[in-house]
Amino acid sequence: MARKKVIEIVLDTETTGLDYTKERMVEFAAVRLENGKIKGEFQTLINPKQHIRKSSIAIHGITSDMVQDAPTEEEAMPKIMEFIQDYPIVAHNAIFDYTFLNEASKRVFGHEISNPRIDSQQMFKEIYPDLESHGLEALTEKFNVPLTNHHRAMADTMGLALAYPKLKKLYLQKYDWECKQLENIEYLFERYLRIQQTVTTLQSELQDLKSVFKLYFEQGGKPIVSQSGETLVYNSKQTFGYDFHQIKDVLEEVGAFEKAVKVNTGFIDRLVCGCRLDEEKRELIKDARQEINETRNIQIIKAGK
C-alpha cells in the first residue's frame, strides 16, 4: 500500500513590529514538507508601506531601503497563499505568524485563513519541559540542526524545517503513549496527587536544610565546596519598597521606566474581560496590545473550593 502523503508548510515571518493589528510583514519564508522531506520553498521581502520600528530592525536587520522595491502586501499575498494553499501551517510560536497572515488575508482577500495551526514551540515544551529556553535556537541546538543568520525568515524557516520532523516523531510517540493512558485516567489523577504531595514535602525538606545552612553561616561558618564542585555560600541583600508616584518622572527622564516597571499582563487581561470598565476604556486598552501568545494548562481545584 502506498504511503499517504502528508504535506505541511513550515514558515516564518518578520514584521515591522509586534502588534498584528497595526504592524505589517516585511519578510515571509516557507518550506513545503512532504512526509518530513523538503520539497519546495518560497520567500519574499514585502514592502509594508509603513515605518519599520527600530526595535524590529535590531532583531531582523531589515530596513526600509531593503524593502523599497519589494512587492507590496497586495502583490505578495496571492503568491504566499498559492504556496500555502490549505495545508497545515507549522511555526515556532505559531499564533504570532498566523495572526499576521490572517490580518493580511482579511485586508487583501476580505476573509480569514482557515489552515490548521501547528505550534512547534508548544510541542517542544511538552517534550522537554525541563529546558530553560524553548525558543527556536534551543530547538535547533537540541536536534543538532545548524541555525545561521537567525531572525531572517528563510534561515529560521529552514532551521525549523530540519528540526521539526525529529520533534514531531517524539511528539507523536508521546501522544500515542498518552492516548493509551486515557482508560487509566482516574488512577493517574490519584497518582498525580500523590506525586504532587511528595514534591511539596520535598520542598519543605529542602527549606529545612536551607535553614540549617543559614544558621551555619550566621554563626561564622565558611563556604563549603562539595565533592562535585558546587559551592555553598551565604549572601545578604537589602530590598526597598518605593512610592511609585514620587519616582515615576525620574525613571522616565533617565530612560529607565520600561525596565523598572513591568506590566501585570494577567491582571490587565482580567480587567478587560471583566465588567469594571466601560467600553471606551476597554477598547483603549485593547488598542495597546502589542503581541499575542498562547498557553494551555490544566488546573486542579482543591476540595471545598
PDB file of C-alpha atoms in Angstrom:
ATOM      1  CA  MET A   1       0.000   0.000   0.000  1.00  0.00           C
ATOM      2  CA  ALA A   2       1.368   3.410  -0.976  1.00  0.00           C
ATOM      3  CA  ARG A   3       2.292   5.650   1.909  1.00  0.00           C
ATOM      4  CA  LYS A   4      -0.097   8.552   2.438  1.00  0.00           C
ATOM      5  CA  LYS A   5       1.485  11.868   1.516  1.00  0.00           C
ATOM      6  CA  VAL A   6       1.498  14.270   4.478  1.00  0.00           C
ATOM      7  CA  ILE A   7       2.107  17.869   3.428  1.00  0.00           C
ATOM      8  CA  GLU A   8       2.920  20.600   5.939  1.00  0.00           C
ATOM      9  CA  ILE A   9       4.066  24.184   5.413  1.00  0.00           C
ATOM     10  CA  VAL A  10       6.823  25.382   7.736  1.00  0.00           C
ATOM     11  CA  LEU A  11       7.007  29.181   7.760  1.00  0.00           C
ATOM     12  CA  ASP A  12       8.302  32.290   9.442  1.00  0.00           C
ATOM     13  CA  THR A  13       7.554  35.997   9.162  1.00  0.00           C
ATOM     14  CA  GLU A  14       9.494  39.136  10.015  1.00  0.00           C
ATOM     15  CA  THR A  15       7.443  42.230  10.757  1.00  0.00           C
ATOM     16  CA  THR A  16       7.524  45.990  11.315  1.00  0.00           C
ATOM     17  CA  GLY A  17       6.533  45.447  14.957  1.00  0.00           C
ATOM     18  CA  LEU A  18       4.697  43.136  17.328  1.00  0.00           C
ATOM     19  CA  ASP A  19       1.095  44.367  17.197  1.00  0.00           C
ATOM     20  CA  TYR A  20      -0.585  42.368  14.427  1.00  0.00           C
ATOM     21  CA  THR A  21      -3.496  44.826  14.249  1.00  0.00           C
ATOM     22  CA  LYS A  22      -1.222  47.742  13.321  1.00  0.00           C
ATOM     23  CA  GLU A  23       2.049  46.302  12.015  1.00  0.00           C
ATOM     24  CA  ARG A  24       2.812  44.531   8.719  1.00  0.00           C
ATOM     25  CA  MET A  25       5.023  41.755   7.401  1.00  0.00           C
ATOM     26  CA  VAL A  26       8.339  42.751   5.843  1.00  0.00           C
ATOM     27  CA  GLU A  27       9.541  39.245   5.009  1.00  0.00           C
ATOM     28  CA  PHE A  28       7.907  35.868   4.519  1.00  0.00           C
ATOM     29  CA  ALA A  29       9.511  32.469   4.015  1.00  0.00           C
ATOM     30  CA  ALA A  30       8.025  28.980   3.802  1.00  0.00           C
ATOM     31  CA  VAL A  31       9.154  25.426   3.130  1.00  0.00           C
ATOM     32  CA  ARG A  32       6.916  22.624   1.879  1.00  0.00           C
ATOM     33  CA  LEU A  33       7.440  19.365   3.746  1.00  0.00           C
ATOM     34  CA  GLU A  34       6.217  16.115   2.242  1.00  0.00           C
ATOM     35  CA  ASN A  35       6.446  13.303   4.795  1.00  0.00           C
ATOM     36  CA  GLY A  36       9.145  15.292   6.560  1.00  0.00           C
ATOM     37  CA  LYS A  37      11.242  15.941   3.449  1.00  0.00           C
ATOM     38  CA  ILE A  38      11.777  19.391   1.946  1.00  0.00           C
ATOM     39  CA  LYS A  39      10.127  19.511  -1.485  1.00  0.00           C
ATOM     40  CA  GLY A  40       9.828  23.233  -2.151  1.00  0.00           C
ATOM     41  CA  GLU A  41      10.491  26.673  -0.746  1.00  0.00           C
ATOM     42  CA  PHE A  42       9.278  30.228  -1.183  1.00  0.00           C
ATOM     43  CA  GLN A  43      10.484  33.527   0.198  1.00  0.00           C
ATOM     44  CA  THR A  44       9.925  37.206  -0.415  1.00  0.00           C
ATOM     45  CA  LEU A  45      10.575  40.582   1.098  1.00  0.00           C
ATOM     46  CA  ILE A  46       7.439  42.698   1.426  1.00  0.00           C
ATOM     47  CA  ASN A  47       7.102  46.468   1.234  1.00  0.00           C
ATOM     48  CA  PRO A  48       4.855  47.255   4.233  1.00  0.00           C
ATOM     49  CA  LYS A  49       4.292  50.843   3.066  1.00  0.00           C
ATOM     50  CA  GLN A  50       4.839  51.993   6.636  1.00  0.00           C
ATOM     51  CA  HIS A  51       7.586  52.644   9.176  1.00  0.00           C
ATOM     52  CA  ILE A  52       9.673  49.698  10.444  1.00  0.00           C
ATOM     53  CA  ARG A  53      10.286  50.032  14.160  1.00  0.00           C
ATOM     54  CA  LYS A  54      13.902  50.350  15.289  1.00  0.00           C
ATOM     55  CA  SER A  55      13.330  47.578  17.837  1.00  0.00           C
ATOM     56  CA  SER A  56      12.325  45.247  14.990  1.00  0.00           C
ATOM     57  CA  ILE A  57      15.243  46.266  12.771  1.00  0.00           C
ATOM     58  CA  ALA A  58      17.549  45.458  15.680  1.00  0.00           C
ATOM     59  CA  ILE A  59      16.209  41.880  15.586  1.00  0.00           C
ATOM     60  CA  HIS A  60      15.909  41.046  11.884  1.00  0.00           C
ATOM     61  CA  GLY A  61      18.051  43.740  10.275  1.00  0.00           C
ATOM     62  CA  ILE A  62      15.528  44.567   7.542  1.00  0.00           C
ATOM     63  CA  THR A  63      15.438  48.295   6.791  1.00  0.00           C
ATOM     64  CA  SER A  64      13.075  50.434   4.748  1.00  0.00           C
ATOM     65  CA  ASP A  65      15.694  50.708   1.988  1.00  0.00           C
ATOM     66  CA  MET A  66      15.814  46.916   1.686  1.00  0.00           C
ATOM     67  CA  VAL A  67      12.058  46.624   1.051  1.00  0.00           C
ATOM     68  CA  GLN A  68      11.614  49.793  -1.032  1.00  0.00           C
ATOM     69  CA  ASP A  69      11.371  47.867  -4.312  1.00  0.00           C
ATOM     70  CA  ALA A  70       9.871  44.683  -2.835  1.00  0.00           C
ATOM     71  CA  PRO A  71       6.326  43.516  -3.639  1.00  0.00           C
ATOM     72  CA  THR A  72       3.576  45.124  -1.607  1.00  0.00           C
ATOM     73  CA  GLU A  73       1.253  43.087   0.601  1.00  0.00           C
ATOM     74  CA  GLU A  74      -1.367  43.131  -2.171  1.00  0.00           C
ATOM     75  CA  GLU A  75       1.187  41.725  -4.628  1.00  0.00           C
ATOM     76  CA  ALA A  76       2.794  39.210  -2.276  1.00  0.00           C
ATOM     77  CA  MET A  77      -0.245  37.626  -0.611  1.00  0.00           C
ATOM     78  CA  PRO A  78      -1.616  35.823  -3.698  1.00  0.00           C
ATOM     79  CA  LYS A  79       1.764  34.118  -4.186  1.00  0.00           C
ATOM     80  CA  ILE A  80       2.033  33.338  -0.484  1.00  0.00           C
ATOM     81  CA  MET A  81      -1.408  31.729  -0.382  1.00  0.00           C
ATOM     82  CA  GLU A  82      -0.713  29.849  -3.609  1.00  0.00           C
ATOM     83  CA  PHE A  83       2.259  28.231  -1.877  1.00  0.00           C
ATOM     84  CA  ILE A  84       0.497  27.625   1.448  1.00  0.00           C
ATOM     85  CA  GLN A  85      -2.886  26.566  -0.008  1.00  0.00           C
ATOM     86  CA  ASP A  86      -4.961  24.919   2.732  1.00  0.00           C
ATOM     87  CA  TYR A  87      -2.159  22.811   4.226  1.00  0.00           C
ATOM     88  CA  PRO A  88      -1.334  22.850   7.953  1.00  0.00           C
ATOM     89  CA  ILE A  89       0.966  25.696   8.995  1.00  0.00           C
ATOM     90  CA  VAL A  90       3.944  24.884  11.219  1.00  0.00           C
ATOM     91  CA  ALA A  91       5.689  27.742  13.028  1.00  0.00           C
ATOM     92  CA  HIS A  92       7.522  28.415  16.279  1.00  0.00           C
ATOM     93  CA  ASN A  93       5.039  30.331  18.455  1.00  0.00           C
ATOM     94  CA  ALA A  94       2.650  29.818  15.553  1.00  0.00           C
ATOM     95  CA  ILE A  95      -0.013  32.200  16.783  1.00  0.00           C
ATOM     96  CA  PHE A  96       2.305  35.167  16.051  1.00  0.00           C
ATOM     97  CA  ASP A  97       2.882  34.309  12.365  1.00  0.00           C
ATOM     98  CA  TYR A  98      -0.688  33.058  11.962  1.00  0.00           C
ATOM     99  CA  THR A  99      -2.248  36.303  13.165  1.00  0.00           C
ATOM    100  CA  PHE A 100      -0.098  38.418  10.838  1.00  0.00           C
ATOM    101  CA  LEU A 101      -1.016  36.209   7.877  1.00  0.00           C
ATOM    102  CA  ASN A 102      -4.655  36.251   8.923  1.00  0.00           C
ATOM    103  CA  GLU A 103      -4.801  40.053   9.094  1.00  0.00           C
ATOM    104  CA  ALA A 104      -3.087  40.335   5.709  1.00  0.00           C
ATOM    105  CA  SER A 105      -5.588  37.882   4.223  1.00  0.00           C
ATOM    106  CA  LYS A 106      -8.514  39.922   5.562  1.00  0.00           C
ATOM    107  CA  ARG A 107      -7.085  43.111   4.076  1.00  0.00           C
ATOM    108  CA  VAL A 108      -6.242  41.637   0.673  1.00  0.00           C
ATOM    109  CA  PHE A 109      -8.920  38.977   0.144  1.00  0.00           C
ATOM    110  CA  GLY A 110     -11.626  40.031   2.572  1.00  0.00           C
ATOM    111  CA  HIS A 111     -11.594  36.756   4.542  1.00  0.00           C
ATOM    112  CA  GLU A 112      -9.583  34.919   7.175  1.00  0.00           C
ATOM    113  CA  ILE A 113      -7.299  31.969   6.553  1.00  0.00           C
ATOM    114  CA  SER A 114      -8.503  28.573   7.773  1.00  0.00           C
ATOM    115  CA  ASN A 115      -5.312  26.493   7.740  1.00  0.00           C
ATOM    116  CA  PRO A 116      -4.752  24.187  10.717  1.00  0.00           C
ATOM    117  CA  ARG A 117      -2.076  25.663  13.019  1.00  0.00           C
ATOM    118  CA  ILE A 118       0.783  23.606  14.493  1.00  0.00           C
ATOM    119  CA  ASP A 119       2.931  25.273  17.144  1.00  0.00           C
ATOM    120  CA  SER A 120       6.373  23.658  17.279  1.00  0.00           C
ATOM    121  CA  GLN A 121       7.220  25.686  20.383  1.00  0.00           C
ATOM    122  CA  GLN A 122       4.325  24.149  22.319  1.00  0.00           C
ATOM    123  CA  MET A 123       5.387  20.682  21.102  1.00  0.00           C
ATOM    124  CA  PHE A 124       8.955  21.393  22.210  1.00  0.00           C
ATOM    125  CA  LYS A 125       7.766  22.456  25.677  1.00  0.00           C
ATOM    126  CA  GLU A 126       5.795  19.241  26.069  1.00  0.00           C
ATOM    127  CA  ILE A 127       8.703  17.017  25.015  1.00  0.00           C
ATOM    128  CA  TYR A 128      11.386  18.870  27.007  1.00  0.00           C
ATOM    129  CA  PRO A 129       9.607  20.761  29.816  1.00  0.00           C
ATOM    130  CA  ASP A 130      12.815  20.949  31.865  1.00  0.00           C
ATOM    131  CA  LEU A 131      14.776  23.118  29.427  1.00  0.00           C
ATOM    132  CA  GLU A 132      15.404  26.743  30.393  1.00  0.00           C
ATOM    133  CA  SER A 133      14.544  28.020  26.911  1.00  0.00           C
ATOM    134  CA  HIS A 134      12.108  26.762  24.280  1.00  0.00           C
ATOM    135  CA  GLY A 135      12.996  29.239  21.553  1.00  0.00           C
ATOM    136  CA  LEU A 136      13.916  28.260  18.020  1.00  0.00           C
ATOM    137  CA  GLU A 137      17.634  28.440  18.781  1.00  0.00           C
ATOM    138  CA  ALA A 138      17.216  25.991  21.667  1.00  0.00           C
ATOM    139  CA  LEU A 139      15.171  23.653  19.440  1.00  0.00           C
ATOM    140  CA  THR A 140      17.727  23.531  16.622  1.00  0.00           C
ATOM    141  CA  GLU A 141      20.559  23.091  19.108  1.00  0.00           C
ATOM    142  CA  LYS A 142      18.740  20.186  20.772  1.00  0.00           C
ATOM    143  CA  PHE A 143      18.414  18.350  17.463  1.00  0.00           C
ATOM    144  CA  ASN A 144      21.869  19.325  16.147  1.00  0.00           C
ATOM    145  CA  VAL A 145      20.490  21.436  13.318  1.00  0.00           C
ATOM    146  CA  PRO A 146      22.581  24.416  12.149  1.00  0.00           C
ATOM    147  CA  LEU A 147      20.876  27.783  12.532  1.00  0.00           C
ATOM    148  CA  THR A 148      22.714  30.562  10.718  1.00  0.00           C
ATOM    149  CA  ASN A 149      21.527  34.123  10.121  1.00  0.00           C
ATOM    150  CA  HIS A 150      18.991  33.720  12.940  1.00  0.00           C
ATOM    151  CA  HIS A 151      15.948  36.062  12.756  1.00  0.00           C
ATOM    152  CA  ARG A 152      15.831  36.190   8.975  1.00  0.00           C
ATOM    153  CA  ALA A 153      12.728  34.427   7.699  1.00  0.00           C
ATOM    154  CA  MET A 154      14.238  31.758   5.433  1.00  0.00           C
ATOM    155  CA  ALA A 155      17.077  30.947   7.833  1.00  0.00           C
ATOM    156  CA  ASP A 156      14.634  30.408  10.696  1.00  0.00           C
ATOM    157  CA  THR A 157      12.231  28.517   8.442  1.00  0.00           C
ATOM    158  CA  MET A 158      14.938  26.176   7.181  1.00  0.00           C
ATOM    159  CA  GLY A 159      16.215  25.564  10.698  1.00  0.00           C
ATOM    160  CA  LEU A 160      12.704  24.686  11.865  1.00  0.00           C
ATOM    161  CA  ALA A 161      12.011  22.573   8.771  1.00  0.00           C
ATOM    162  CA  LEU A 162      15.060  20.421   9.525  1.00  0.00           C
ATOM    163  CA  ALA A 163      14.335  20.095  13.251  1.00  0.00           C
ATOM    164  CA  TYR A 164      10.552  19.707  13.093  1.00  0.00           C
ATOM    165  CA  PRO A 165      10.404  16.112  11.708  1.00  0.00           C
ATOM    166  CA  LYS A 166      12.603  14.936  14.588  1.00  0.00           C
ATOM    167  CA  LEU A 167      10.477  16.832  17.095  1.00  0.00           C
ATOM    168  CA  LYS A 168       7.270  15.550  15.526  1.00  0.00           C
ATOM    169  CA  LYS A 169       8.421  11.928  15.782  1.00  0.00           C
ATOM    170  CA  LEU A 170       8.949  12.270  19.540  1.00  0.00           C
ATOM    171  CA  TYR A 171       5.738  14.234  19.955  1.00  0.00           C
ATOM    172  CA  LEU A 172       3.674  11.578  18.151  1.00  0.00           C
ATOM    173  CA  GLN A 173       5.276   8.850  20.247  1.00  0.00           C
ATOM    174  CA  LYS A 174       4.375  10.808  23.366  1.00  0.00           C
ATOM    175  CA  TYR A 175       0.842  11.388  22.043  1.00  0.00           C
ATOM    176  CA  ASP A 176       0.428   7.664  21.307  1.00  0.00           C
ATOM    177  CA  TRP A 177       1.531   6.837  24.860  1.00  0.00           C
ATOM    178  CA  GLU A 178      -0.892   9.451  26.255  1.00  0.00           C
ATOM    179  CA  CYS A 179      -3.819   8.037  24.277  1.00  0.00           C
ATOM    180  CA  LYS A 180      -3.129   4.590  25.677  1.00  0.00           C
ATOM    181  CA  GLN A 181      -3.317   6.028  29.203  1.00  0.00           C
ATOM    182  CA  LEU A 182      -6.783   7.581  28.818  1.00  0.00           C
ATOM    183  CA  GLU A 183      -8.575   4.486  30.108  1.00  0.00           C
ATOM    184  CA  ASN A 184      -6.494   4.817  33.299  1.00  0.00           C
ATOM    185  CA  ILE A 185      -7.289   8.500  33.829  1.00  0.00           C
ATOM    186  CA  GLU A 186      -8.853   8.171  37.310  1.00  0.00           C
ATOM    187  CA  TYR A 187      -5.881   6.186  38.614  1.00  0.00           C
ATOM    188  CA  LEU A 188      -3.427   8.620  37.008  1.00  0.00           C
ATOM    189  CA  PHE A 189      -5.139  11.573  38.692  1.00  0.00           C
ATOM    190  CA  GLU A 190      -4.747   9.895  42.084  1.00  0.00           C
ATOM    191  CA  ARG A 191      -1.122   9.156  41.234  1.00  0.00           C
ATOM    192  CA  TYR A 192      -0.589  12.778  40.205  1.00  0.00           C
ATOM    193  CA  LEU A 193      -1.908  13.999  43.559  1.00  0.00           C
ATOM    194  CA  ARG A 194       0.450  11.630  45.409  1.00  0.00           C
ATOM    195  CA  ILE A 195       3.423  12.915  43.420  1.00  0.00           C
ATOM    196  CA  GLN A 196       2.322  16.498  43.984  1.00  0.00           C
ATOM    197  CA  GLN A 197       2.188  15.885  47.748  1.00  0.00           C
ATOM    198  CA  THR A 198       5.637  14.274  47.615  1.00  0.00           C
ATOM    199  CA  VAL A 199       7.039  17.308  45.792  1.00  0.00           C
ATOM    200  CA  THR A 200       5.506  19.607  48.392  1.00  0.00           C
ATOM    201  CA  THR A 201       7.059  17.515  51.173  1.00  0.00           C
ATOM    202  CA  LEU A 202      10.459  17.523  49.481  1.00  0.00           C
ATOM    203  CA  GLN A 203      10.298  21.291  49.065  1.00  0.00           C
ATOM    204  CA  SER A 204       9.643  21.604  52.791  1.00  0.00           C
ATOM    205  CA  GLU A 205      12.598  19.305  53.489  1.00  0.00           C
ATOM    206  CA  LEU A 206      14.841  21.455  51.266  1.00  0.00           C
ATOM    207  CA  GLN A 207      13.704  24.553  53.125  1.00  0.00           C
ATOM    208  CA  ASP A 208      14.597  22.900  56.444  1.00  0.00           C
ATOM    209  CA  LEU A 209      18.105  22.168  55.139  1.00  0.00           C
ATOM    210  CA  LYS A 210      18.467  25.752  53.919  1.00  0.00           C
ATOM    211  CA  SER A 211      17.547  26.947  57.397  1.00  0.00           C
ATOM    212  CA  VAL A 212      20.410  24.887  58.841  1.00  0.00           C
ATOM    213  CA  PHE A 213      22.809  26.276  56.208  1.00  0.00           C
ATOM    214  CA  LYS A 214      21.694  29.807  57.040  1.00  0.00           C
ATOM    215  CA  LEU A 215      22.279  29.229  60.757  1.00  0.00           C
ATOM    216  CA  TYR A 216      25.730  27.801  59.983  1.00  0.00           C
ATOM    217  CA  PHE A 217      26.801  30.942  58.132  1.00  0.00           C
ATOM    218  CA  GLU A 218      25.237  33.325  60.659  1.00  0.00           C
ATOM    219  CA  GLN A 219      27.412  31.680  63.319  1.00  0.00           C
ATOM    220  CA  GLY A 220      30.547  32.395  61.284  1.00  0.00           C
ATOM    221  CA  GLY A 221      30.718  29.361  59.007  1.00  0.00           C
ATOM    222  CA  LYS A 222      32.888  29.422  55.881  1.00  0.00           C
ATOM    223  CA  PRO A 223      31.849  28.465  52.302  1.00  0.00           C
ATOM    224  CA  ILE A 224      31.629  24.718  51.709  1.00  0.00           C
ATOM    225  CA  VAL A 225      32.717  23.035  48.468  1.00  0.00           C
ATOM    226  CA  SER A 226      31.062  19.724  47.566  1.00  0.00           C
ATOM    227  CA  GLN A 227      32.861  16.726  46.106  1.00  0.00           C
ATOM    228  CA  SER A 228      31.387  17.565  42.706  1.00  0.00           C
ATOM    229  CA  GLY A 229      32.492  21.201  42.827  1.00  0.00           C
ATOM    230  CA  GLU A 230      29.361  23.112  43.900  1.00  0.00           C
ATOM    231  CA  THR A 231      29.991  25.836  46.489  1.00  0.00           C
ATOM    232  CA  LEU A 232      27.614  26.727  49.305  1.00  0.00           C
ATOM    233  CA  VAL A 233      27.776  30.432  50.166  1.00  0.00           C
ATOM    234  CA  TYR A 234      25.648  32.936  52.051  1.00  0.00           C
ATOM    235  CA  ASN A 235      24.544  36.328  50.791  1.00  0.00           C
ATOM    236  CA  SER A 236      22.608  39.125  52.417  1.00  0.00           C
ATOM    237  CA  LYS A 237      20.766  41.616  50.211  1.00  0.00           C
ATOM    238  CA  GLN A 238      18.515  44.503  51.175  1.00  0.00           C
ATOM    239  CA  THR A 239      15.487  45.467  49.089  1.00  0.00           C
ATOM    240  CA  PHE A 240      13.258  48.501  49.387  1.00  0.00           C
ATOM    241  CA  GLY A 241       9.701  49.457  48.620  1.00  0.00           C
ATOM    242  CA  TYR A 242       9.156  52.671  46.650  1.00  0.00           C
ATOM    243  CA  ASP A 243       6.409  55.233  46.259  1.00  0.00           C
ATOM    244  CA  PHE A 244       5.886  54.866  42.519  1.00  0.00           C
ATOM    245  CA  HIS A 245       4.333  58.310  42.073  1.00  0.00           C
ATOM    246  CA  GLN A 246       7.414  60.005  43.560  1.00  0.00           C
ATOM    247  CA  ILE A 247       9.909  58.289  41.253  1.00  0.00           C
ATOM    248  CA  LYS A 248       7.887  57.977  38.024  1.00  0.00           C
ATOM    249  CA  ASP A 249       9.157  61.258  36.498  1.00  0.00           C
ATOM    250  CA  VAL A 250      12.783  60.443  37.358  1.00  0.00           C
ATOM    251  CA  LEU A 251      12.543  56.981  35.789  1.00  0.00           C
ATOM    252  CA  GLU A 252      11.096  58.442  32.589  1.00  0.00           C
ATOM    253  CA  GLU A 253      13.760  61.181  32.492  1.00  0.00           C
ATOM    254  CA  VAL A 254      16.678  58.713  32.664  1.00  0.00           C
ATOM    255  CA  GLY A 255      15.040  56.257  30.237  1.00  0.00           C
ATOM    256  CA  ALA A 256      14.626  53.512  32.847  1.00  0.00           C
ATOM    257  CA  PHE A 257      10.837  53.498  33.148  1.00  0.00           C
ATOM    258  CA  GLU A 258      10.118  50.432  31.000  1.00  0.00           C
ATOM    259  CA  LYS A 259      12.882  48.389  32.622  1.00  0.00           C
ATOM    260  CA  ALA A 260      11.837  49.365  36.143  1.00  0.00           C
ATOM    261  CA  VAL A 261       8.097  48.810  35.688  1.00  0.00           C
ATOM    262  CA  LYS A 262       6.757  45.503  34.428  1.00  0.00           C
ATOM    263  CA  VAL A 263       3.148  45.439  33.306  1.00  0.00           C
ATOM    264  CA  ASN A 264       0.993  42.825  35.020  1.00  0.00           C
ATOM    265  CA  THR A 265      -0.472  41.420  31.798  1.00  0.00           C
ATOM    266  CA  GLY A 266      -2.556  38.817  33.603  1.00  0.00           C
ATOM    267  CA  PHE A 267      -4.278  41.478  35.688  1.00  0.00           C
ATOM    268  CA  ILE A 268      -4.904  43.649  32.599  1.00  0.00           C
ATOM    269  CA  ASP A 269      -6.372  40.678  30.681  1.00  0.00           C
ATOM    270  CA  ARG A 270      -8.754  40.019  33.578  1.00  0.00           C
ATOM    271  CA  LEU A 271      -9.603  43.717  33.741  1.00  0.00           C
ATOM    272  CA  VAL A 272     -10.508  43.833  30.044  1.00  0.00           C
ATOM    273  CA  CYS A 273     -12.627  40.690  30.309  1.00  0.00           C
ATOM    274  CA  GLY A 274     -14.398  41.853  33.473  1.00  0.00           C
ATOM    275  CA  CYS A 275     -17.214  44.294  33.997  1.00  0.00           C
ATOM    276  CA  ARG A 276     -15.380  47.100  35.825  1.00  0.00           C
ATOM    277  CA  LEU A 277     -14.518  49.080  32.676  1.00  0.00           C
ATOM    278  CA  ASP A 278     -16.763  50.970  30.327  1.00  0.00           C
ATOM    279  CA  GLU A 279     -16.491  50.094  26.632  1.00  0.00           C
ATOM    280  CA  GLU A 280     -14.357  53.125  25.739  1.00  0.00           C
ATOM    281  CA  LYS A 281     -11.659  52.301  28.296  1.00  0.00           C
ATOM    282  CA  ARG A 282     -11.830  48.642  27.329  1.00  0.00           C
ATOM    283  CA  GLU A 283     -11.119  49.497  23.683  1.00  0.00           C
ATOM    284  CA  LEU A 284      -8.268  51.858  24.645  1.00  0.00           C
ATOM    285  CA  ILE A 285      -6.543  49.015  26.475  1.00  0.00           C
ATOM    286  CA  LYS A 286      -7.160  46.593  23.596  1.00  0.00           C
ATOM    287  CA  ASP A 287      -5.579  49.070  21.181  1.00  0.00           C
ATOM    288  CA  ALA A 288      -2.402  48.994  23.287  1.00  0.00           C
ATOM    289  CA  ARG A 289      -1.876  45.271  22.724  1.00  0.00           C
ATOM    290  CA  GLN A 290       1.469  44.563  21.053  1.00  0.00           C
ATOM    291  CA  GLU A 291       1.814  40.809  20.802  1.00  0.00           C
ATOM    292  CA  ILE A 292      -0.111  37.611  21.364  1.00  0.00           C
ATOM    293  CA  ASN A 293       0.939  34.355  22.995  1.00  0.00           C
ATOM    294  CA  GLU A 294      -0.988  31.215  23.757  1.00  0.00           C
ATOM    295  CA  THR A 295      -0.657  28.874  26.739  1.00  0.00           C
ATOM    296  CA  ARG A 296      -2.677  25.783  27.562  1.00  0.00           C
ATOM    297  CA  ASN A 297      -2.724  24.435  31.120  1.00  0.00           C
ATOM    298  CA  ILE A 298      -4.720  22.133  33.318  1.00  0.00           C
ATOM    299  CA  GLN A 299      -5.963  23.352  36.690  1.00  0.00           C
ATOM    300  CA  ILE A 300      -6.665  21.416  39.863  1.00  0.00           C
ATOM    301  CA  ILE A 301      -9.344  22.901  42.124  1.00  0.00           C
ATOM    302  CA  LYS A 302      -8.890  21.895  45.755  1.00  0.00           C
ATOM    303  CA  ALA A 303     -11.729  20.156  47.566  1.00  0.00           C
ATOM    304  CA  GLY A 304     -14.263  22.554  49.048  1.00  0.00           C
ATOM    305  CA  LYS A 305     -13.395  25.398  46.704  1.00  0.00           C
TER     306      LYS A 305
END
